[in-house]
mmCIF file of C-alpha atoms in Angstrom:
data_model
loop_
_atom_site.group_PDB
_atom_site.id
_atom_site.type_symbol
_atom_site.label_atom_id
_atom_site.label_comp_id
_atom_site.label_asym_id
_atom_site.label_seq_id
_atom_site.Cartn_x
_atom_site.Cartn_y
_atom_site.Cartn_z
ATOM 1 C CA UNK A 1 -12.287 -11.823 -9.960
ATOM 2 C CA UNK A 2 -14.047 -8.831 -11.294
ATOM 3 C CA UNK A 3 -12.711 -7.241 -14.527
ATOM 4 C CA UNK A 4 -9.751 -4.791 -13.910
ATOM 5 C CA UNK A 5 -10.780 -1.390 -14.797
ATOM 6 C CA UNK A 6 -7.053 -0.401 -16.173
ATOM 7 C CA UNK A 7 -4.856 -3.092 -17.380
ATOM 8 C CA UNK A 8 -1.609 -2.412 -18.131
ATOM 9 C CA UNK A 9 0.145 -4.211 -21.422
ATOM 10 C CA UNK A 10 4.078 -4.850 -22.026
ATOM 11 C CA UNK A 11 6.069 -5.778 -25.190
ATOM 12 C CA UNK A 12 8.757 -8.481 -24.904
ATOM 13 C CA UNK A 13 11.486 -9.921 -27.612
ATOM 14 C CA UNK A 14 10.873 -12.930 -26.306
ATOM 15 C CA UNK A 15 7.048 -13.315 -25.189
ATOM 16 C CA UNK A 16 7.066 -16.814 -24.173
ATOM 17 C CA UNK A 17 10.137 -16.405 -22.181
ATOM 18 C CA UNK A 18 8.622 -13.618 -20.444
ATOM 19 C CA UNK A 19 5.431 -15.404 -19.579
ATOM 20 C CA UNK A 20 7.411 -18.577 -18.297
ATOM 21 C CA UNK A 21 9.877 -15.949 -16.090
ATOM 22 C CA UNK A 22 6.865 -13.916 -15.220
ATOM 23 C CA UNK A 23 4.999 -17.083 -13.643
ATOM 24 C CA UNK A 24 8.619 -18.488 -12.041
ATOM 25 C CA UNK A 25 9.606 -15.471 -10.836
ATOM 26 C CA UNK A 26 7.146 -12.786 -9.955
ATOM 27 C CA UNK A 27 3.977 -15.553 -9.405
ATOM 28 C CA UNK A 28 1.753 -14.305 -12.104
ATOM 29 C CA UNK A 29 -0.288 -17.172 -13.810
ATOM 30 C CA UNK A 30 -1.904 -17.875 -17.501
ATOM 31 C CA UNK A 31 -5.583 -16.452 -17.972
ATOM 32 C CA UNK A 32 -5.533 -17.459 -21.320
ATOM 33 C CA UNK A 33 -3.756 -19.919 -23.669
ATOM 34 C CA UNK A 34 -0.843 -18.983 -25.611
ATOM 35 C CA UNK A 35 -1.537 -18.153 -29.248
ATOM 36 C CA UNK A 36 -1.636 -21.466 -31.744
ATOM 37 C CA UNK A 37 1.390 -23.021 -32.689
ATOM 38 C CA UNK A 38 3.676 -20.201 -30.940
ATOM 39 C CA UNK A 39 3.036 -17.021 -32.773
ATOM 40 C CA UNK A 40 2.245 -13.708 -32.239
ATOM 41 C CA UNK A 41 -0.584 -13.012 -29.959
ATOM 42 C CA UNK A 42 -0.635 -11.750 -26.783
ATOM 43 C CA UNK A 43 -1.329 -13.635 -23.144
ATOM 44 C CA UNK A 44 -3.260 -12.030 -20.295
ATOM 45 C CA UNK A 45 -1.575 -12.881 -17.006
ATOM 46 C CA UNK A 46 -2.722 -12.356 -12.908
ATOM 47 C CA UNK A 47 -1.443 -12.507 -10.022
ATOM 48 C CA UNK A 48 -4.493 -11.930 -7.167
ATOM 49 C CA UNK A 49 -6.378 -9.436 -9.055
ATOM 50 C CA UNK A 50 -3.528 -8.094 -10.660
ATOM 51 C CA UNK A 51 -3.700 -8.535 -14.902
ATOM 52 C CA UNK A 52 -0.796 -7.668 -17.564
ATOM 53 C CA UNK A 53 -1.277 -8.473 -20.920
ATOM 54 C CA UNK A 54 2.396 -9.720 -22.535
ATOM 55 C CA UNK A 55 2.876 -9.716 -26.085
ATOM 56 C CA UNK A 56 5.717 -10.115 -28.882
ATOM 57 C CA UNK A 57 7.430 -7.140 -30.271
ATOM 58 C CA UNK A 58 5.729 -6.845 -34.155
ATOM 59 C CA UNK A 59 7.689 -5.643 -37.344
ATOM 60 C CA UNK A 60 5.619 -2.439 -38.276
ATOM 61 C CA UNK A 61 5.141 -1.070 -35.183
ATOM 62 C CA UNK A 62 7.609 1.314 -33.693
ATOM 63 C CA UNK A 63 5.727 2.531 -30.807
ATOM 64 C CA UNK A 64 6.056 -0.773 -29.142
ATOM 65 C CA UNK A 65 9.166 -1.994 -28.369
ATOM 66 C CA UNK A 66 10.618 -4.296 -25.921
ATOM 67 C CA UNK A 67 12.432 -2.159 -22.838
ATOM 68 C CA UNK A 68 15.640 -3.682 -23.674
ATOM 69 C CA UNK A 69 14.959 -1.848 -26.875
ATOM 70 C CA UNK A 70 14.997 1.623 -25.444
ATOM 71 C CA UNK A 71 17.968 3.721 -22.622
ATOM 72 C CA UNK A 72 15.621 3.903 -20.278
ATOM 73 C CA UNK A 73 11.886 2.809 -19.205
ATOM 74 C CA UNK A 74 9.610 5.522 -18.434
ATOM 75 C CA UNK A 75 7.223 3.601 -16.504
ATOM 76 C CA UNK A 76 6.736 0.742 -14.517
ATOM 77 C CA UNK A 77 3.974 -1.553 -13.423
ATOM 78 C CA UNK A 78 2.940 -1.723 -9.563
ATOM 79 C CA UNK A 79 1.400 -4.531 -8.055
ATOM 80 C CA UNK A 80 -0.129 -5.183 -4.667
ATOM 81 C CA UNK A 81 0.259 -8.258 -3.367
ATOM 82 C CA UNK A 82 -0.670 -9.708 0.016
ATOM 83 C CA UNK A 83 2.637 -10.953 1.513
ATOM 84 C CA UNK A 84 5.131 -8.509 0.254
ATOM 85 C CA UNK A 85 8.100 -10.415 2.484
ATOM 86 C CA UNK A 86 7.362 -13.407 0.718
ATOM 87 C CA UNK A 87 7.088 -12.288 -2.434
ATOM 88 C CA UNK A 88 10.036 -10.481 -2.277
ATOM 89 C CA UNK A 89 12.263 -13.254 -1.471
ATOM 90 C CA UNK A 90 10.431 -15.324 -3.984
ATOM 91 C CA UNK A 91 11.382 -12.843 -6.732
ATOM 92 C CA UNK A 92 15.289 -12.678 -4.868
ATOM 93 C CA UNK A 93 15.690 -15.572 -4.774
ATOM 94 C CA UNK A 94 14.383 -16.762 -8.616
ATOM 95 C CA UNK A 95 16.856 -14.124 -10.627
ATOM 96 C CA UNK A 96 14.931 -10.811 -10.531
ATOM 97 C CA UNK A 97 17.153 -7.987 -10.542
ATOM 98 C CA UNK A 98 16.179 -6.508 -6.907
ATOM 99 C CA UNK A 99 16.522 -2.006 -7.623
ATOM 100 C CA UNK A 100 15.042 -1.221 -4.156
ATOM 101 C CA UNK A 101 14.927 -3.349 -1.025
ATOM 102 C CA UNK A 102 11.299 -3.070 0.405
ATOM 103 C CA UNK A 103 11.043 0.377 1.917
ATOM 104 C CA UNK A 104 8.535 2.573 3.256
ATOM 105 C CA UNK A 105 6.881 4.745 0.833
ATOM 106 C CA UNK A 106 5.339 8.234 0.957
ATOM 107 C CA UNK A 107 2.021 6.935 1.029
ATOM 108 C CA UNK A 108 2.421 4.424 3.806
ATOM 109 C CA UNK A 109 2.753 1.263 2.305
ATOM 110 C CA UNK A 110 5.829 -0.657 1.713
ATOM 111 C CA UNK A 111 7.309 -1.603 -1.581
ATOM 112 C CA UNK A 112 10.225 -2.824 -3.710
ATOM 113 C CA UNK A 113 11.289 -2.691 -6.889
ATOM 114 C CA UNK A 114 12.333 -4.878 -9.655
ATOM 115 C CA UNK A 115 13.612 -5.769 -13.174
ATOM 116 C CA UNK A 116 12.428 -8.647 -15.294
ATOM 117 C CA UNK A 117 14.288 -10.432 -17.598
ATOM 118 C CA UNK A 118 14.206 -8.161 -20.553
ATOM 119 C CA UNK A 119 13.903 -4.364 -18.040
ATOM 120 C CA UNK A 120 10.387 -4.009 -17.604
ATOM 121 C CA UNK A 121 10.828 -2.227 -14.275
ATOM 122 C CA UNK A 122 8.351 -3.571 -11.924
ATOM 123 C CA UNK A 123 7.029 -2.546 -8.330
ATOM 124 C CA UNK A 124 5.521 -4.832 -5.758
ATOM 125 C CA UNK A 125 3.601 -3.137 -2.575
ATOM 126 C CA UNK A 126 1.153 -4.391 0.316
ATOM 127 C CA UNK A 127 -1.263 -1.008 -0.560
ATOM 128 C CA UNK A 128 -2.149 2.088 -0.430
ATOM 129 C CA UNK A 129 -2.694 3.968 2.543
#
């Protein structure tokens, strides 16, 4: 795997939670070990090429908060994966909280989206035309 060029990074209440649903779930798999003894650090994840760096929400800094935190997210993460039916019904079927139904989208591809356990809003596609 060649090193991702942009790498997106999410806050969680619950870190080790959202690694464990993250790999149950949504497929994504440990690139590195959790932090000694439990605390706060942060975990690189991938799925294919795909990375995410999850971390713990930390006292002192207000600009990163969990999304169950906030009203709204204002961003999500998008994935490509290479069977999109099967991930789909992997995610359905393990608890994620399905917001779109695999659909067409402007660019060709198809994709759904979904929420994790604490409303990170993710997307899952087969590409990019």
């Amino acid at each position: 795997m060649s090193t991702p060029r942009v790498v997106p990074f999410l806050r969680y209440e619950d870190a080790p939670a959202a690694v464990a649903w993250l790999g149950e779930v949504f497929g994504f798999r440990p690139l590195t070990a959790p932090p000694g003894g439990g605390g706060p650090g942060h975990i690189r994840l991938a799925l294919g090429d795909a990375v995410v760096v999850v971390a713990p929400v930390r006292d002192g800094e207000p600009y990163l908060r969990s999304a169950l935190d906030l009203p709204a997210v204002s961003q999500g993460v998008f994935v490509v994966v290479d069977d999109l039916d099967a991930h789909y019904e992997r995610a359905a079927g393990r608890g994620a909280e399905i917001v779109t139904e695999i659909e067409a989208t402007p660019d060709r591809a198809r994709a759904y989206l979904a929420f994790d356990l604490e409303g990170q809003l993710w997307a899952f596609g087969d590409g990019f035309a």
